[in-house]
CSV table of C-alpha atoms and ligand atoms in Angstrom, one decimal:
chain,number,residue,atom,x,y,z
A,1,UNK,CA,114.3,65.1,96.1
A,2,UNK,CA,112.5,64.2,99.3
A,3,UNK,CA,108.9,64.6,98.5
A,4,UNK,CA,107.8,65.1,102.1
A,5,UNK,CA,107.3,68.7,103.1
A,6,UNK,CA,109.1,69.9,106.2
A,7,UNK,CA,107.2,72.7,107.8
A,8,UNK,CA,110.2,73.9,109.8
A,9,UNK,CA,112.0,75.0,106.6
A,10,UNK,CA,110.5,77.3,103.9
A,11,UNK,CA,108.9,75.6,101.0
A,12,UNK,CA,110.5,78.3,98.8
A,13,UNK,CA,113.7,80.2,99.6
A,14,UNK,CA,115.8,82.4,97.4
A,15,UNK,CA,119.3,83.6,98.2
A,16,UNK,CA,120.7,86.6,96.4
A,17,UNK,CA,118.6,85.7,93.4
A,18,UNK,CA,119.5,87.8,90.3
A,19,UNK,CA,118.2,87.9,86.8
A,20,UNK,CA,119.9,90.3,84.4
A,21,UNK,CA,119.0,90.5,80.7
A,22,UNK,CA,121.6,91.5,78.2
A,23,UNK,CA,120.2,94.4,76.2
A,24,UNK,CA,121.9,96.5,73.5
A,25,UNK,CA,123.0,99.2,76.0
A,26,UNK,CA,124.1,97.0,78.9
A,27,UNK,CA,122.6,94.7,81.5
A,28,UNK,CA,119.0,95.1,82.5
A,29,UNK,CA,118.7,94.3,86.3
A,30,UNK,CA,115.2,92.8,86.3
A,31,UNK,CA,115.7,90.9,89.6
A,32,UNK,CA,118.5,92.2,91.7
A,33,UNK,CA,119.5,90.2,94.8
A,34,UNK,CA,116.2,88.9,96.1
A,35,UNK,CA,116.1,87.0,99.4
A,36,UNK,CA,112.8,85.6,100.5
A,37,UNK,CA,111.3,82.7,102.3
A,38,UNK,CA,107.8,81.3,101.9
A,39,UNK,CA,106.5,78.7,104.3
A,40,UNK,CA,104.2,75.9,103.2
A,41,UNK,CA,100.5,77.0,103.2
A,42,UNK,CA,101.3,80.7,103.3
A,43,UNK,CA,101.1,83.5,100.7
A,44,UNK,CA,103.7,86.1,99.9
A,45,UNK,CA,102.4,89.1,98.0
A,46,UNK,CA,104.9,90.7,95.6
A,47,UNK,CA,104.0,94.3,94.8
A,48,UNK,CA,105.4,97.1,92.7
A,49,UNK,CA,104.9,99.2,89.6
A,50,UNK,CA,104.9,97.6,86.2
A,51,UNK,CA,108.4,96.7,85.1
A,52,UNK,CA,109.9,96.3,88.6
A,53,UNK,CA,110.6,92.7,88.0
A,54,UNK,CA,107.7,90.8,89.6
A,55,UNK,CA,107.0,88.5,86.8
A,56,UNK,CA,110.7,87.8,86.2
A,57,UNK,CA,111.1,86.9,89.8
A,58,UNK,CA,108.1,84.5,89.7
A,59,UNK,CA,109.3,82.9,86.5
A,60,UNK,CA,112.9,82.7,87.6
A,61,UNK,CA,111.9,80.9,90.8
A,62,UNK,CA,110.0,78.3,88.6
A,63,UNK,CA,113.1,78.2,86.4
A,64,UNK,CA,111.0,79.1,83.4
A,65,UNK,CA,113.8,81.6,83.1
A,66,UNK,CA,117.3,80.7,84.2
A,67,UNK,CA,118.7,82.9,87.0
A,68,UNK,CA,121.9,84.9,86.4
A,69,UNK,CA,123.1,83.9,89.9
A,70,UNK,CA,121.8,83.0,93.3
A,71,UNK,CA,120.0,80.0,94.8
A,72,UNK,CA,116.5,78.7,94.7
A,73,UNK,CA,115.7,76.3,97.5
A,74,UNK,CA,112.6,74.1,97.3
A,75,UNK,CA,111.8,72.4,100.6
A,76,UNK,CA,115.5,73.0,101.5
A,77,UNK,CA,117.0,71.7,98.3
A,78,UNK,CA,118.8,73.9,95.8
A,79,UNK,CA,117.1,73.4,92.4
A,80,UNK,CA,119.3,75.8,90.5
A,81,UNK,CA,121.4,73.1,89.0
A,82,UNK,CA,118.6,70.5,88.6
A,83,UNK,CA,118.7,68.9,85.2
A,84,UNK,CA,115.8,68.4,82.8
A,85,UNK,CA,114.6,65.1,84.4
A,86,UNK,CA,114.7,66.5,87.9
A,87,UNK,CA,113.0,69.7,86.8
A,88,UNK,CA,110.2,67.7,85.2
A,89,UNK,CA,109.1,66.5,88.6
A,90,UNK,CA,109.5,70.1,90.0
A,91,UNK,CA,107.4,71.5,87.2
A,92,UNK,CA,104.5,69.4,88.4
A,93,UNK,CA,104.9,70.7,92.0
A,94,UNK,CA,105.2,74.4,91.0
A,95,UNK,CA,102.6,76.0,88.7
A,96,UNK,CA,101.8,79.5,87.5
A,97,UNK,CA,98.5,81.3,86.9
A,98,UNK,CA,98.7,84.2,84.4
A,99,UNK,CA,96.6,87.3,83.9
A,100,UNK,CA,95.8,86.1,80.5
A,101,UNK,CA,96.3,82.4,80.2
A,102,UNK,CA,95.0,82.2,76.7
A,103,UNK,CA,97.9,84.0,74.9
A,104,UNK,CA,99.7,80.7,75.0
A,105,UNK,CA,96.8,78.3,74.6
A,106,UNK,CA,95.3,77.0,71.3
A,107,UNK,CA,92.0,78.9,71.0
A,108,UNK,CA,90.4,75.8,69.5
A,109,UNK,CA,90.7,73.9,72.7
A,110,UNK,CA,87.6,73.4,74.8
A,111,UNK,CA,87.5,74.1,78.5
A,112,UNK,CA,87.8,70.4,79.4
A,113,UNK,CA,90.8,70.0,77.0
A,114,UNK,CA,92.6,73.0,78.4
A,115,UNK,CA,92.2,71.6,81.9
A,116,UNK,CA,93.1,68.1,80.9
A,117,UNK,CA,96.2,69.0,78.8
A,118,UNK,CA,98.8,69.1,81.5
A,119,UNK,CA,97.6,65.7,82.8
A,120,UNK,CA,97.7,64.2,79.3
A,121,UNK,CA,101.2,65.6,78.7
A,122,UNK,CA,102.4,64.3,82.1
A,123,UNK,CA,100.4,61.0,81.8
A,124,UNK,CA,99.4,61.7,85.4
A,125,UNK,CA,96.6,59.2,85.3
A,126,UNK,CA,96.5,55.8,83.6
A,127,UNK,CA,93.7,56.5,81.0
A,128,UNK,CA,92.3,59.4,79.1
A,129,UNK,CA,88.9,58.7,80.7
A,130,UNK,CA,90.4,59.0,84.2
A,131,UNK,CA,92.0,62.3,83.1
A,132,UNK,CA,88.8,63.8,81.7
A,133,UNK,CA,86.9,62.6,84.8
A,134,UNK,CA,89.4,64.5,86.9
A,135,UNK,CA,89.1,67.5,84.7
A,136,UNK,CA,85.3,67.5,85.3
A,137,UNK,CA,85.9,67.2,89.1
A,138,UNK,CA,88.4,70.1,88.8
A,139,UNK,CA,85.6,72.2,87.2
A,140,UNK,CA,83.5,71.5,90.2
A,141,UNK,CA,86.3,72.5,92.5
A,142,UNK,CA,86.8,75.9,90.8
A,143,UNK,CA,83.1,76.6,90.4
A,144,UNK,CA,82.7,76.0,86.7
A,145,UNK,CA,79.5,74.3,85.6
A,146,UNK,CA,80.2,71.0,83.9
A,147,UNK,CA,77.9,72.0,81.0
A,148,UNK,CA,80.8,74.4,80.0
A,149,UNK,CA,83.1,71.5,79.3
A,150,UNK,CA,82.8,71.8,75.5
A,151,UNK,CA,82.7,75.6,75.5
A,152,UNK,CA,85.6,77.7,74.2
A,153,UNK,CA,87.3,80.2,76.5
A,154,UNK,CA,86.5,83.1,74.2
A,155,UNK,CA,82.8,82.4,74.8
A,156,UNK,CA,83.2,82.9,78.5
A,157,UNK,CA,83.6,86.0,80.7
A,158,UNK,CA,86.9,86.9,82.4
A,159,UNK,CA,86.0,85.4,85.7
A,160,UNK,CA,85.2,82.0,84.2
A,161,UNK,CA,88.2,82.1,82.0
A,162,UNK,CA,90.4,82.7,85.1
A,163,UNK,CA,88.7,79.7,86.8
A,164,UNK,CA,89.9,77.6,83.9
A,165,UNK,CA,93.4,78.9,84.5
A,166,UNK,CA,93.1,77.9,88.2
A,167,UNK,CA,91.8,74.4,87.4
A,168,UNK,CA,94.6,73.9,84.9
A,169,UNK,CA,97.2,75.0,87.5
A,170,UNK,CA,95.7,72.6,90.0
A,171,UNK,CA,95.5,69.6,87.6
A,172,UNK,CA,98.9,68.1,88.6
A,173,UNK,CA,98.3,68.7,92.3
A,174,UNK,CA,101.0,71.3,92.8
A,175,UNK,CA,102.3,72.6,96.2
A,176,UNK,CA,103.5,76.1,95.0
A,177,UNK,CA,101.7,78.4,92.7
A,178,UNK,CA,102.9,81.7,91.3
A,179,UNK,CA,99.8,83.8,90.7
A,180,UNK,CA,100.9,86.5,88.3
A,181,UNK,CA,98.4,89.3,88.3
A,182,UNK,CA,95.5,86.8,88.1
A,183,UNK,CA,92.8,89.3,88.8
A,184,UNK,CA,94.3,92.4,87.2
A,185,UNK,CA,92.1,92.2,84.1
A,186,UNK,CA,88.9,91.5,86.0
A,187,UNK,CA,86.1,93.8,87.4
A,188,UNK,CA,86.4,94.5,91.1
A,189,UNK,CA,83.4,92.3,92.0
A,190,UNK,CA,84.8,89.4,90.0
A,191,UNK,CA,88.3,90.0,91.5
A,192,UNK,CA,86.9,89.2,94.9
A,193,UNK,CA,85.3,85.9,93.7
A,194,UNK,CA,88.6,84.7,92.3
A,195,UNK,CA,90.6,85.8,95.4
A,196,UNK,CA,88.1,84.0,97.6
A,197,UNK,CA,88.4,80.9,95.4
A,198,UNK,CA,92.2,81.0,95.7
A,199,UNK,CA,92.0,81.4,99.4
A,200,UNK,CA,89.5,78.5,99.8
A,201,UNK,CA,91.7,76.3,97.7
A,202,UNK,CA,94.8,77.2,99.7
A,203,UNK,CA,93.1,76.1,102.9
A,204,UNK,CA,91.7,72.9,101.4
A,205,UNK,CA,95.0,71.9,99.6
A,206,UNK,CA,97.6,73.5,101.8
A,207,UNK,CA,98.8,75.5,98.8
A,208,UNK,CA,101.7,78.0,98.9
A,209,UNK,CA,101.3,81.1,96.8
A,210,UNK,CA,103.4,83.9,95.5
A,211,UNK,CA,100.9,86.4,94.6
A,212,UNK,CA,102.2,89.0,92.2
A,213,UNK,CA,100.3,92.3,91.5
A,214,UNK,CA,100.9,96.0,90.8
A,215,UNK,CA,97.8,96.7,93.0
A,216,UNK,CA,98.5,96.7,96.8
A,217,UNK,CA,94.8,96.6,97.7
A,218,UNK,CA,94.4,93.2,96.0
A,219,UNK,CA,97.0,91.5,98.2
A,220,UNK,CA,95.8,92.8,101.5
A,221,UNK,CA,93.4,89.9,102.2
A,222,UNK,CA,95.3,87.1,100.5
A,223,UNK,CA,98.9,87.7,101.7
A,224,UNK,CA,100.5,86.7,105.0
A,225,UNK,CA,103.5,88.7,104.1
A,226,UNK,CA,104.2,91.4,101.5
A,227,UNK,CA,107.4,92.3,99.6
A,228,UNK,CA,107.5,95.6,97.9
A,229,UNK,CA,109.8,95.7,94.8
A,230,UNK,CA,111.3,98.7,93.1
A,231,UNK,CA,113.5,98.3,90.1
A,232,UNK,CA,114.4,94.7,90.7
A,233,UNK,CA,115.1,95.1,94.4
A,234,UNK,CA,113.1,94.4,97.6
A,235,UNK,CA,112.7,97.7,99.3
A,236,UNK,CA,110.4,96.7,102.1
A,237,UNK,CA,109.1,93.4,103.5
A,238,UNK,CA,106.8,92.8,106.4
A,239,UNK,CA,103.7,90.8,107.4
A,240,UNK,CA,100.6,92.2,105.8
A,241,UNK,CA,99.1,93.9,108.8
A,242,UNK,CA,102.3,95.5,109.8
A,243,UNK,CA,103.0,96.8,106.3
A,244,UNK,CA,99.6,98.4,106.0
A,245,UNK,CA,99.6,100.0,109.4
A,246,UNK,CA,103.3,100.9,109.7
A,247,UNK,CA,104.7,101.3,106.2
A,248,UNK,CA,108.3,102.7,106.4
A,249,UNK,CA,109.7,103.2,103.0
A,250,UNK,CA,108.6,106.4,101.2
A,251,UNK,CA,107.7,104.4,98.2
A,252,UNK,CA,105.5,102.0,100.1
A,253,UNK,CA,103.8,104.9,101.8
A,254,UNK,CA,103.2,106.5,98.4
A,255,UNK,CA,101.8,103.2,97.0
A,256,UNK,CA,99.5,102.8,100.1
A,257,UNK,CA,98.2,106.4,100.0
A,258,UNK,CA,97.2,106.0,96.4
A,259,UNK,CA,94.7,103.2,97.3
A,260,UNK,CA,91.3,104.8,97.3
A,261,UNK,CA,90.0,102.8,100.2
A,262,UNK,CA,88.8,104.6,103.4
A,263,UNK,CA,89.5,101.7,105.7
A,264,UNK,CA,93.3,102.0,105.5
A,265,UNK,CA,94.6,103.7,108.6
A,266,UNK,CA,96.4,106.4,106.6
A,267,UNK,CA,94.1,109.3,107.2
A,268,UNK,CA,96.3,111.1,109.6
A,269,UNK,CA,99.1,110.8,107.1
A,270,UNK,CA,99.8,113.0,104.2
A,271,UNK,CA,98.7,111.7,100.8
A,272,UNK,CA,101.9,111.2,98.8
A,273,UNK,CA,102.1,111.3,95.1
A,274,UNK,CA,104.9,109.5,93.4
A,275,UNK,CA,106.4,112.1,91.2
A,276,UNK,CA,109.0,111.7,88.4
A,277,UNK,CA,109.9,108.8,86.3
A,278,UNK,CA,111.2,105.4,87.3
A,279,UNK,CA,115.0,105.3,86.7
A,280,UNK,CA,116.5,103.0,84.1
A,281,UNK,CA,117.0,99.4,85.1
A,282,UNK,CA,119.9,99.1,82.8
A,283,UNK,CA,123.3,99.1,84.6
A,284,UNK,CA,121.9,101.2,87.6
A,285,UNK,CA,124.3,103.3,89.5
A,286,UNK,CA,124.9,102.6,93.2
A,287,UNK,CA,122.6,104.2,95.6
A,288,UNK,CA,118.9,104.1,96.3
A,289,UNK,CA,117.0,103.5,93.1
A,290,UNK,CA,114.0,105.5,94.3
A,291,UNK,CA,116.2,108.5,95.2
A,292,UNK,CA,115.2,110.7,92.2
A,293,UNK,CA,111.5,110.5,93.2
A,294,UNK,CA,111.9,110.7,96.9
A,295,UNK,CA,111.0,113.7,99.1
A,296,UNK,CA,113.6,112.8,101.7
A,297,UNK,CA,116.5,112.4,99.3
A,298,UNK,CA,120.0,113.8,100.4
A,299,UNK,CA,123.4,113.2,98.8
A,300,UNK,CA,124.2,110.2,101.1
A,301,UNK,CA,121.3,108.3,99.5
A,302,UNK,CA,123.4,108.0,96.3
A,303,UNK,CA,126.5,106.5,97.8
A,304,UNK,CA,125.6,102.9,97.9
A,305,UNK,CA,122.6,100.6,97.7
A,306,UNK,CA,120.7,100.8,101.0
A,307,UNK,CA,120.7,97.5,102.9
A,308,UNK,CA,117.5,95.8,103.9
A,309,UNK,CA,117.5,96.7,107.6
A,310,UNK,CA,115.8,94.6,110.2
A,311,UNK,CA,113.4,96.9,112.1
A,312,UNK,CA,112.2,94.2,114.4
A,313,UNK,CA,109.2,91.9,114.2
A,314,UNK,CA,110.4,90.7,110.8
A,315,UNK,CA,109.9,94.1,109.2
A,316,UNK,CA,112.7,95.0,106.8
A,317,UNK,CA,113.3,98.2,104.9
A,318,UNK,CA,115.9,99.5,102.6
A,319,UNK,CA,116.1,103.2,103.4
A,320,UNK,CA,118.9,104.9,105.2
A,321,UNK,CA,116.6,107.7,106.2
A,322,UNK,CA,114.1,105.4,108.0
A,323,UNK,CA,114.8,106.7,111.5
A,324,UNK,CA,114.3,110.3,110.5
A,325,UNK,CA,111.2,109.4,108.5
A,326,UNK,CA,109.5,107.9,111.5
A,327,UNK,CA,109.7,111.3,113.1
A,328,UNK,CA,108.4,113.1,110.0
A,329,UNK,CA,105.3,111.1,109.7
B,1,LIG,N1,113.2,88.7,78.0
B,1,LIG,C1,113.5,90.0,78.4
B,1,LIG,N2,114.6,90.6,77.8
B,1,LIG,C2,114.9,91.9,78.2
B,1,LIG,N3,114.3,92.5,79.2
B,1,LIG,C3,113.3,91.9,79.8
B,1,LIG,C4,112.8,90.6,79.5
B,1,LIG,N4,111.8,90.3,80.3
B,1,LIG,C5,111.6,91.3,81.1
B,1,LIG,N5,112.5,92.3,80.8
B,1,LIG,C6,112.6,93.6,81.5
B,1,LIG,O1,112.8,93.3,82.9
B,1,LIG,C7,112.1,94.3,83.7
B,1,LIG,C8,111.1,93.6,84.6
B,1,LIG,O2,110.0,93.1,83.8
B,1,LIG,P1,108.9,92.2,84.5
B,1,LIG,O3,109.4,91.2,85.3
B,1,LIG,O4,108.0,91.8,83.4
B,1,LIG,O5,108.2,93.3,85.4
B,1,LIG,P2,106.7,93.3,86.1
B,1,LIG,O6,106.2,91.9,86.0
B,1,LIG,O7,107.0,93.8,87.5
B,1,LIG,O8,105.9,94.3,85.3
B,1,LIG,C9,111.5,95.3,82.8
B,1,LIG,O9,112.3,96.4,82.6
B,1,LIG,C10,111.4,94.5,81.5
B,1,LIG,O10,111.4,95.3,80.4
B,2,LIG,MG1,104.4,91.3,85.2
């Protein structure tokens, strides 16, 4: 693949991307027809309740999970059929930061070893010494004191542990990083530090992020664009300011009104509570998947899946009632 980035085309694009899992009672539609574009140096926030498919989407784009169907374009090139050897190079360019990076890491590894490991595996520098020197510089980059090199992650607080995760993700100089709930386990004050770190690094290194979270308030400052997911589908997508000031989907409105922050311009709007249970993601029937919980539901909502409609200014919403809703609220 051409290693030069072309800023006129998205760094990441998915076309009708699907990931269905076979389960005993049928097919679980974890990711159902996702189309997105993320340009180099920007951040897409992916938001929705637990179980809506955010992690599966991130992992499928990285091909840590194989898609059921659809395309994944990286810098314009379809990587869906890339073989092992080609994917090895892609793996370097695409990284992931987890909520809890230590579930998969040997607890007896020190901070420096954890950061150095991807470089050792990839032989990204000619000597061990060079790799450990780079690990030390990465510790500086993410704000970890070098005296912690020989510490073990369980000895550190959550914020420092996540800085190790960030340093490790940066170690192979990636272009694209899926940040999967990276601050969800942290105290609010520490969350802000990690978000600021991620934003500073993005600017310095021209990184592209997919930032996955169940908490809309977290993505407000970091995202250029936000995609709201519900049961595997994208139900609304817009640039961040537009989404926060002019949410259209009843589900997005409910999510926004549940954020206890007074600065959101929602005060004139009614506080919505999301009632009822999420429907099953297994072999879902046609029609809007939010229908059973929606205040505006009528029979026609159950006929077919609502299309993502272009509302202008790159604001898309999947709700057939959207024109009526604008009058209601
Ligand atoms: N390996 C798997 N096998 C079967 N179902 C899965 C698997 N991984 C995820 N799922 C299901 O896919 C849906 C989406 O999960 P996930 O992507 O983890 O959601 P989120 O990250 O938004 O919480 C859930 O219903 C989950 O139970
Ligand atoms: Mg998840």
